[in-house]
XYZ file of C-alpha atoms in Angstrom:
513
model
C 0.528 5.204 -25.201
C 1.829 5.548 -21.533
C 5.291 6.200 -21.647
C 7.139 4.144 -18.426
C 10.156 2.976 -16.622
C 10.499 -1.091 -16.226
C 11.766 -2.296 -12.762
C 13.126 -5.443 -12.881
C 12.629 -7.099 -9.347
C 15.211 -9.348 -7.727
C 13.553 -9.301 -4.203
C 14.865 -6.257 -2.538
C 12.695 -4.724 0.613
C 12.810 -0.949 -1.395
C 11.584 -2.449 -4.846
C 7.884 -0.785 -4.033
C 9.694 2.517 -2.712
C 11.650 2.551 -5.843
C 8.222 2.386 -7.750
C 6.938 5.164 -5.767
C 9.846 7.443 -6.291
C 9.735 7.335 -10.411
C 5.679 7.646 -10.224
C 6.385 10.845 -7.471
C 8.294 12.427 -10.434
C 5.104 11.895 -12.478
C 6.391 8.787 -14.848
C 4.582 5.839 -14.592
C 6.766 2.591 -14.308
C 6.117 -0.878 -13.644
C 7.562 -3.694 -11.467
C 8.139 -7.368 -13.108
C 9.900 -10.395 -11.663
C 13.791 -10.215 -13.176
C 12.769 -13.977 -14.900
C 9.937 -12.303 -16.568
C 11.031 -9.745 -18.872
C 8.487 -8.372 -21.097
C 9.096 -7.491 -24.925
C 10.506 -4.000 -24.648
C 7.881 -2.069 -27.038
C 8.216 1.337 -28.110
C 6.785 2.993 -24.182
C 9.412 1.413 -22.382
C 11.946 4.538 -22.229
C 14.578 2.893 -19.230
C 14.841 0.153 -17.289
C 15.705 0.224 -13.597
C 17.678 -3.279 -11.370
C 16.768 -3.357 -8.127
C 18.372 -4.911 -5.064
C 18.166 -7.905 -3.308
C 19.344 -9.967 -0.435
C 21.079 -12.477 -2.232
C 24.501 -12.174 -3.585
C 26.080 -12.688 -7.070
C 28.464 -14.862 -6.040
C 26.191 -17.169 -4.419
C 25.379 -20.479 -6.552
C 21.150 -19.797 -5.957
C 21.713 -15.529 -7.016
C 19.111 -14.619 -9.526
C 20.848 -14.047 -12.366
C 19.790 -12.919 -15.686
C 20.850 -12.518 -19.460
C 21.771 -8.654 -18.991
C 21.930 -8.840 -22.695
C 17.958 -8.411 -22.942
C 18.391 -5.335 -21.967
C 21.402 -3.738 -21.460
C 21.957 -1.663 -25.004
C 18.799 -2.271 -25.789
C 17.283 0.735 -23.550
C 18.935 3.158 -20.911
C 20.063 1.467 -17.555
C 20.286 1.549 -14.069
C 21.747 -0.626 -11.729
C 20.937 -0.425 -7.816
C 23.151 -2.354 -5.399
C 22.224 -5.742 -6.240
C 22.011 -4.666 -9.864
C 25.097 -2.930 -9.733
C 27.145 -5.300 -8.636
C 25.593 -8.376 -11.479
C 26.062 -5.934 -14.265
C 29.837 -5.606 -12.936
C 30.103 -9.142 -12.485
C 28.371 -9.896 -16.053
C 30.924 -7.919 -17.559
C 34.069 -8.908 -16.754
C 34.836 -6.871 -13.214
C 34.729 -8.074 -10.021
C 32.469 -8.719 -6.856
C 34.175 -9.445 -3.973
C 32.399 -10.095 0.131
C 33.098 -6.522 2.121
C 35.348 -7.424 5.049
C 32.698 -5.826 6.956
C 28.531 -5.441 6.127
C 28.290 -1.857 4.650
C 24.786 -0.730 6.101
C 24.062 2.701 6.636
C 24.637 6.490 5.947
C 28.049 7.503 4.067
C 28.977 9.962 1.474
C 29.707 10.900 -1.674
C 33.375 11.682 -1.148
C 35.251 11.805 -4.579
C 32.377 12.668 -7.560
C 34.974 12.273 -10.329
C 32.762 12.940 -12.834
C 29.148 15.077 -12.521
C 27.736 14.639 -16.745
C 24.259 13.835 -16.725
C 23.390 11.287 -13.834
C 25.287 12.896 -10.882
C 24.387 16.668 -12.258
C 23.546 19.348 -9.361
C 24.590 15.580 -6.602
C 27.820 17.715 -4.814
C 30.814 16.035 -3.044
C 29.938 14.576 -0.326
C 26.050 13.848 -0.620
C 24.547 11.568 1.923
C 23.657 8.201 0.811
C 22.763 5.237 2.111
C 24.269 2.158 1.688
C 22.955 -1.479 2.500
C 25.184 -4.473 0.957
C 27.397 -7.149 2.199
C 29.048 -7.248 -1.723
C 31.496 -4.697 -2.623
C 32.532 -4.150 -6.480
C 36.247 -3.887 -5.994
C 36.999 -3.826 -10.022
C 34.714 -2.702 -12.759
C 34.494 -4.059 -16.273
C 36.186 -2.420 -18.978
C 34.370 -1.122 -20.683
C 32.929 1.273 -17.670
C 34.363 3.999 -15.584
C 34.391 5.332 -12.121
C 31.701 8.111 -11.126
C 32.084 8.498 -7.468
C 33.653 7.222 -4.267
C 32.889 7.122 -0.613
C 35.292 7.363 2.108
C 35.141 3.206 2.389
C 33.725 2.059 -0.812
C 35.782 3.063 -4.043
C 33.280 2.184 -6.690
C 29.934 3.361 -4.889
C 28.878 4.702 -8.799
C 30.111 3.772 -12.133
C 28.674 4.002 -16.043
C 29.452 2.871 -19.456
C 32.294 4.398 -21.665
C 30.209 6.415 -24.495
C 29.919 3.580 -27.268
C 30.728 0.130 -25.388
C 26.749 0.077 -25.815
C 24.042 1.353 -27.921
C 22.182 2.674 -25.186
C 23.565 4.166 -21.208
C 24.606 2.253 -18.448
C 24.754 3.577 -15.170
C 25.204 1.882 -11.668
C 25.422 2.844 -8.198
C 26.358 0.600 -4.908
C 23.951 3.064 -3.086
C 19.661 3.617 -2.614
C 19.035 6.325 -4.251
C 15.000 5.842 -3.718
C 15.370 5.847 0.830
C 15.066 9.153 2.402
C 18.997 9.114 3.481
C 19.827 9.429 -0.088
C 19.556 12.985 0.264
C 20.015 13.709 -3.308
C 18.488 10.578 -4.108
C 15.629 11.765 -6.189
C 17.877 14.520 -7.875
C 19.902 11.423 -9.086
C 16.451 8.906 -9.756
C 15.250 12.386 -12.159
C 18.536 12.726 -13.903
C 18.253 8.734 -14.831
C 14.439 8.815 -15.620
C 14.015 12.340 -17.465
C 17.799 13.728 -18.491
C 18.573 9.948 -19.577
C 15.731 7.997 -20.196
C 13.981 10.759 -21.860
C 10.583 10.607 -20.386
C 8.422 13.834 -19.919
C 7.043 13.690 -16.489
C 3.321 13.343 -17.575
C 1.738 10.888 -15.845
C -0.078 12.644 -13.488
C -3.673 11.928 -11.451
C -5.444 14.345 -14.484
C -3.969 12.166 -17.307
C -4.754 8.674 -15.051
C -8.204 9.502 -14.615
C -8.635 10.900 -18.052
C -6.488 7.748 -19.796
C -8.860 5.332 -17.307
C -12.050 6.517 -18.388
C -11.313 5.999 -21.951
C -9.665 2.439 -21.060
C -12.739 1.277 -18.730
C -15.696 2.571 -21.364
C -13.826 0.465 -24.512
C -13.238 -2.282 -22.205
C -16.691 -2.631 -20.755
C -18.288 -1.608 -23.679
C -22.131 -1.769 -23.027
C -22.096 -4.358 -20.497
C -22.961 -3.828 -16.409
C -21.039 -3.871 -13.559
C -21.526 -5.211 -9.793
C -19.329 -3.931 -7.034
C -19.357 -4.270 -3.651
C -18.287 -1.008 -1.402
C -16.175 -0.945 1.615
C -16.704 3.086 2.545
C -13.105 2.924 2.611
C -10.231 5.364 -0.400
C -9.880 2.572 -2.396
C -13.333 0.872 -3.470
C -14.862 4.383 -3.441
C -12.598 6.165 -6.164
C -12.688 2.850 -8.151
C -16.264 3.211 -8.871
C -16.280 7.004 -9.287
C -14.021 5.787 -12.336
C -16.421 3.274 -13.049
C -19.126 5.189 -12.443
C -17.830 8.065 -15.208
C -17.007 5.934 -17.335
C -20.449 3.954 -17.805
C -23.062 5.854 -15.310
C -25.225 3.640 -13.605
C -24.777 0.625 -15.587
C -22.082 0.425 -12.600
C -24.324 -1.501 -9.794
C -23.231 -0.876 -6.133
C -23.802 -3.087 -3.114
C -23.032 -1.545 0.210
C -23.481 -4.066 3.146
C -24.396 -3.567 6.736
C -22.186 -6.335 8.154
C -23.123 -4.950 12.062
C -19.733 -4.491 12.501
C -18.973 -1.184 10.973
C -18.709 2.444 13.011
C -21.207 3.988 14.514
C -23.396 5.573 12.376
C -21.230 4.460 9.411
C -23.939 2.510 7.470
C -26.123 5.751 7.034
C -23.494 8.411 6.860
C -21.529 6.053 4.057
C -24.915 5.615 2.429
C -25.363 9.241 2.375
C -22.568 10.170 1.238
C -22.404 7.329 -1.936
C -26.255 9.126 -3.302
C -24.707 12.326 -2.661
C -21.966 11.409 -5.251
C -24.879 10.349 -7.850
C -23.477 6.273 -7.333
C -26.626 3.825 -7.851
C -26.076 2.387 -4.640
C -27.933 -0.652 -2.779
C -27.573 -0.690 0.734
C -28.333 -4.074 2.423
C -28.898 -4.743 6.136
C -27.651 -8.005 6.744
C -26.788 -7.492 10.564
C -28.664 -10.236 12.082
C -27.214 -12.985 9.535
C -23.720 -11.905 10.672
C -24.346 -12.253 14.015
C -26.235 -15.447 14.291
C -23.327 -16.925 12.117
C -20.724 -15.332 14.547
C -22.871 -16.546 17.600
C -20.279 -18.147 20.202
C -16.803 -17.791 18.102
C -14.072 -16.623 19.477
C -10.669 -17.617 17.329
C -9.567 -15.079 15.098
C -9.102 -16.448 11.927
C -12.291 -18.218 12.509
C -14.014 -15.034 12.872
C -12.610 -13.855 9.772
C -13.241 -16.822 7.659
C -16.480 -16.237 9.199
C -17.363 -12.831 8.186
C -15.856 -13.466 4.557
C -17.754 -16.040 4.315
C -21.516 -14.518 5.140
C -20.348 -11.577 2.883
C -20.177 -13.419 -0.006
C -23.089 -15.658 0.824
C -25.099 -12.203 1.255
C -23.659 -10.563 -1.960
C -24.016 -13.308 -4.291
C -27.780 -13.419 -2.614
C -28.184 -9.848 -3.939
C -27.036 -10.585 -6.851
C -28.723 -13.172 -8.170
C -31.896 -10.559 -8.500
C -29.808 -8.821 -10.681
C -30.092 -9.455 -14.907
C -27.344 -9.183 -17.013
C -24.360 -8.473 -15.129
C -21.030 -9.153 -16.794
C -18.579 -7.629 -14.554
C -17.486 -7.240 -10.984
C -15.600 -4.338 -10.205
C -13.032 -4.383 -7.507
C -10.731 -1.765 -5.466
C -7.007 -4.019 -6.056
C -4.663 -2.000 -5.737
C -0.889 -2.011 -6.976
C 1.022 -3.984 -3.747
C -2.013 -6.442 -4.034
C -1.010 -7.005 -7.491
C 3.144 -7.184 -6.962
C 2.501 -9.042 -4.060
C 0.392 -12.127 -6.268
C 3.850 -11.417 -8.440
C 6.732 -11.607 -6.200
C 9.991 -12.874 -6.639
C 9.016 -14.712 -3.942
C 6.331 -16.492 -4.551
C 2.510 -15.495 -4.494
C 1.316 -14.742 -0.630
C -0.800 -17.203 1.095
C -3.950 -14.457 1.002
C -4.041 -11.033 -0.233
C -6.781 -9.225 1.597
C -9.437 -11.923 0.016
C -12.332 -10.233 2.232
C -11.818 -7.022 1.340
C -11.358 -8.076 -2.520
C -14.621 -10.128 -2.365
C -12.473 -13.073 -2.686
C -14.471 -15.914 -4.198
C -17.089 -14.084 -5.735
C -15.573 -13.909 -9.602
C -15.909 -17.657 -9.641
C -19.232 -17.985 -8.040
C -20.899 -15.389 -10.002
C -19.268 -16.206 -13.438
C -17.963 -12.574 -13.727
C -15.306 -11.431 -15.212
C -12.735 -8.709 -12.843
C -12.971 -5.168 -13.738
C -9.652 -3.383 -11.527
C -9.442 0.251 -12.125
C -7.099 1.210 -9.729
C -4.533 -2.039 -10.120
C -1.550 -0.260 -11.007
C -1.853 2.424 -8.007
C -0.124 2.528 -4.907
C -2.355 3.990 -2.178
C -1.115 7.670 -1.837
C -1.742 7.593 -5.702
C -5.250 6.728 -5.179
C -6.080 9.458 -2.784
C -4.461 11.749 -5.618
C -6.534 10.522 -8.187
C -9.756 10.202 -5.413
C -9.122 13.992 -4.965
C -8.984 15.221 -8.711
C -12.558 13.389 -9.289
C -13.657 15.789 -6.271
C -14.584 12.997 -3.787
C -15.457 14.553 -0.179
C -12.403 14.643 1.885
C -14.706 12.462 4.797
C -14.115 9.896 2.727
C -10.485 10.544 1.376
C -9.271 11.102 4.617
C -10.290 8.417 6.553
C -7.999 6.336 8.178
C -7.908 2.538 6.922
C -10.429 -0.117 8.796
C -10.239 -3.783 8.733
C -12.336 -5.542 6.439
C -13.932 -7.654 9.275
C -14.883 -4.291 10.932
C -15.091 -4.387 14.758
C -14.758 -8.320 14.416
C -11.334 -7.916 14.897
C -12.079 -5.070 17.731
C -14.103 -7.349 19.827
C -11.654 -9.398 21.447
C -13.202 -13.132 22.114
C -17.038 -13.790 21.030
C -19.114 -11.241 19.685
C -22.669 -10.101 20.482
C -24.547 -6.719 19.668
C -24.544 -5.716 23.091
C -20.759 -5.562 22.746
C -20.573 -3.901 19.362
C -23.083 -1.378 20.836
C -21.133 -0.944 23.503
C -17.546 -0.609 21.139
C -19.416 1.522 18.697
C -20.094 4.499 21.338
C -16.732 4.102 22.754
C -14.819 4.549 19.815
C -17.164 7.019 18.499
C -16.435 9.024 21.296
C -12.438 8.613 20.460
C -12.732 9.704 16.812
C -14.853 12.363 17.196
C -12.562 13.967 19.888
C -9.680 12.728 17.780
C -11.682 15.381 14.708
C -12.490 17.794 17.556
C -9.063 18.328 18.890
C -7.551 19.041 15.470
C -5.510 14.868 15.506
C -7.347 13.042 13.775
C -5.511 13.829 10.088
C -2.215 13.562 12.520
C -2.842 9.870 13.024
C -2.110 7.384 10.253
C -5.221 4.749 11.807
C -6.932 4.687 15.296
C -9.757 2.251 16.592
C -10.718 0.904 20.081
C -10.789 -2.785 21.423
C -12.948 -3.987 23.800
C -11.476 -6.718 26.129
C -12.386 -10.001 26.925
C -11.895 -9.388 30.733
C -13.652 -7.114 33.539
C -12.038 -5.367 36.232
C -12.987 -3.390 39.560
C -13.992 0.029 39.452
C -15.480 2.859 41.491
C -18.653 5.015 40.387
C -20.020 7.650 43.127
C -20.385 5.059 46.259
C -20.352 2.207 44.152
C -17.973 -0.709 42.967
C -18.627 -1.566 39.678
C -17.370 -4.621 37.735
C -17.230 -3.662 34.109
C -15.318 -3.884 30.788
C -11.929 -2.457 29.280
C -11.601 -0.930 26.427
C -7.749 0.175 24.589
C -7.515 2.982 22.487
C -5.159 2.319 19.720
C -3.708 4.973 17.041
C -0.612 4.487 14.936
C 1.606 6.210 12.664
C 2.511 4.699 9.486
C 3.094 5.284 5.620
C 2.043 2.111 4.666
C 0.695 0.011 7.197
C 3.797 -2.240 6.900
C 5.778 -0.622 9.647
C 3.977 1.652 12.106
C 4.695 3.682 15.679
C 2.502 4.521 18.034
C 1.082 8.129 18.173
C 2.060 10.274 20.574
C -1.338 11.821 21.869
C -1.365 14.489 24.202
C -1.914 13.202 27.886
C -4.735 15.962 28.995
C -6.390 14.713 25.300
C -6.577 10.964 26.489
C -7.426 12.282 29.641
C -10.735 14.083 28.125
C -11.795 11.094 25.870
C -10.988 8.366 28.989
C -13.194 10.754 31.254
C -16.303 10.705 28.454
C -16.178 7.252 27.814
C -16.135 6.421 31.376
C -18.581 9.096 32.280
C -21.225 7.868 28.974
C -20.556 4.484 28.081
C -22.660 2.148 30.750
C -20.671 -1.073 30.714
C -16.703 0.222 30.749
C -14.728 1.652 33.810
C -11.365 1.649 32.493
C -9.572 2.790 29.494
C -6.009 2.327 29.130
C -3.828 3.303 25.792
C -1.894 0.815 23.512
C 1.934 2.005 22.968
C 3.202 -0.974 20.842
C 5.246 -0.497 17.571
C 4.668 -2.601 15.039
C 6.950 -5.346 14.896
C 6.541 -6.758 16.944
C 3.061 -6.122 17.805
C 0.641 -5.657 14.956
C -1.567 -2.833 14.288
C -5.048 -4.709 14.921
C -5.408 -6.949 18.251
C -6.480 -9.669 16.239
């Protein structure tokens, strides 16, 4: 069995990144609400408090019986957690006079021992907490200072509990932390004892074995994107039964140019029993005069399923439906919060379980997405389709701003062609997190030879991001725009003017729609 590290979740913006720092040191771990704590069997090695934005003292603070699990396995408290296992205890959590937010160091280390080992005096951390512990129970003692907060870490006394206790006012998982993950590895491998295994060889060889006694002898439908995620979730699926795994690959007429064949390609290349289906012309007749977004979307969603569970219905004895979840879909449903309203339900197939009586089949649920391209590249997948940057499930429906026709994805398709391929050409394209080009809704006055032509926009958009959640615009080179601005004027019959999107997200978002 796995071996892992529990996080117990009280709503904190870095619960995910404190995830992703325990998996980077190859230990799996898990995230769980802080009201829903599991029976701690044998592979539960440490358990990890996160932050949050409430405050202990508060009436509504999420509180929780600490003795479920303090003594009971190692601990560590971040921030939030910090300052309820103080308050638990018997010490004290007082308001700061003023918000502590921001970079400060590790002044006094009064003790190094086994959490703080090879963390020197005066470390960079960050700090982000309006709470200050101004007296610890105890049964604990100091660890280190910072110039303005005297408890910024603290642990049990050896023997006030069966198992360690250690807590820290800091975020050890942000990049600010310098010595962050030199503190997160002496707390998951000195003191929790774990052995670093979990790695994208032992996933994919642990998955197989998990998918083949799950599935048994039974078939599996899935519907692929082209995209990282539903691809290396059937090349699991795919070596785990062969080609009892059933793939549907749909021609929605919005994808890339080309994209329908070269995905195609690529999907027999990998030895997937693959079905592409051209359903084009259904899409847009359904699509035929709509112009609101979320209409649009619903839209699209809505013909794909219609189309898929079409397909499917000539198919006998199909018990499962794969699908490419992945980890924040999954802590998302979860949160502390509250499940979100949708979680990418077109690019999940939403729906289709239901109408297809078929029970889910998620190989990849417990990734995040840098995990998956990991895992993607130890089962050898071609880098064209690792590396590509994410697309909207509603392809170019999203690109096209106002109604859509084919004369205007034809007309999108060569223009942003012409922007990736220079994008591969000059060397930028695996510099840019995701880039795509909108066509606008409006026309505007141009000049061709002796001509004035009245013809379309289109805005070339590329951001950089780690998870799609924040993002900044790239910073192309001026004579590169230049060069793709000058082909697509120059090529593209219907556009005279390309202009480039600078907008961070917040506010703006990444897609125009």
């Amino acid at each position: 069995m796995t071996e892992k590290i529990l996080i117990l979740d009280f709503g904190s913006q870095y619960t995910q990144l404190i995830a992703r720092r325990v998996r980077e040191l190859d230990t799996y771990c898990e995230i769980v609400p802080y009201n829903k704590v599991p029976e701690l069997d044998d592979t539960i090695k440490g358990i990890i408090l996160s932050g949050s934005p409430f405050s202990v003292r508060e009436e509504n603070a999420l509180k929780l019986d600490l003795d479920q699990v303090v003594g009971k396995r190692p601990v560590l408290g971040i921030c939030y957690g910090a300052q309820l296992i103080a308050d638990y205890y018997g010490g004290s959590v007082q308001r700061s006079e003023k918000r502590e937010y921001g970079k400060a160091s590790l002044s006094k280390i009064h003790q190094n021992g086994a959490f703080l080992e090879d963390v020197a005096p005066g470390s960079q951390v960050w700090m982000s907490h309006g709470d200050t512990i101004v007296k610890i129970p105890p049964q604990f003692e100091l660890l280190a200072s910072t110039d303005s907060v005297e408890v910024a870490a603290y642990r049990a006394k050896d023997g006030a509990f069966d198992a360690p206790v250690y807590c820290i006012q800091f975020h050890p998982e942000v990049t600010h932390s310098l010595d962050g993950m030199k503190i997160l590895k002496n707390f998951v491998v000195n003191i929790a004892g774990c052995h670093a295994e979990w790695t994208p060889a032992h996933f994919v060889e642990d998955k197989i074995r998990e998918l083949r006694e799950t599935i048994g002898d039974e078939n599996v439908l899935m519907g692929l994107s082209g995209g990282v995620d539903s691809t290396v979730a059937a090349e699991l699926l795919h070596r785990a039964i062969g080609d009892r795994l059933i793939c549907f690959f749909v021609d929605n007429g919005l994808l890339r140019k080309n994209e329908f064949q070269d995905v195609l390609t690529s999907y027999k290349q990998m030895g997937l029993n693959v079905v592409g289906i051209d359903a084009k012309n259904q899409f847009y007749q359904e699509l035929l005069g709509a112009t609101d977004p979320e209409k649009k979307r619903k839209i699209i969603g809505r013909v794909f399923i219609e189309v898929f569970e079409e397909e499917a219905r000539k198919l006998a004895n199909i018990s499962w439906l794969g699908q490419g979840t992945i980890y924040p879909d999954v802590i998302e449903s979860v949160s502390v919060h509250g499940p979100s309203v949708t979680i990418k339900s077109h690019h999940n197939v939403g729906g289709l379980p239901d109408i297809l009586k078929l029970k889910i089949i998620e190989p990849l649920r417990m990734l995040f997405k840098d995990e998956v391209r990991r895992v993607g590249k130890e089962l050898d997948i071609p880098m064209e389709i690792l590396g590509r940057h994410p697309f909207p499930g509603p392809g170019l429906g999203v690109r096209i701003l106002g109604d859509i026709t084919p004369e205007k994805v034809q007309l999108l398709q060569e223009a942003d062609a012409i922007f990736i391929n220079n994008l591969k050409k000059f060397n930028l394209y695996d510099e840019v997190w995701q880039a795509g080009t909108i066509l606008l809704p409006i026309q505007s006055v141009g000049v061709m030879g002796d001509e004035r032509t009245y013809e379309r926009t289109v805005v070339l958009r590329a951001v950089n991001s780690s998870d799609g959640m924040t993002a900044e615009w790239s910073r192309l080179p001026h004579d590169f725009l230049a060069v793709v601005s000058n082909e697509i004027v120059n090529n593209v019959k219907g556009i005279n003017r390309v202009v480039y999107d600078i907008s961070t997200k917040p506010p703006s978002t990444i897609e125009w729609e």
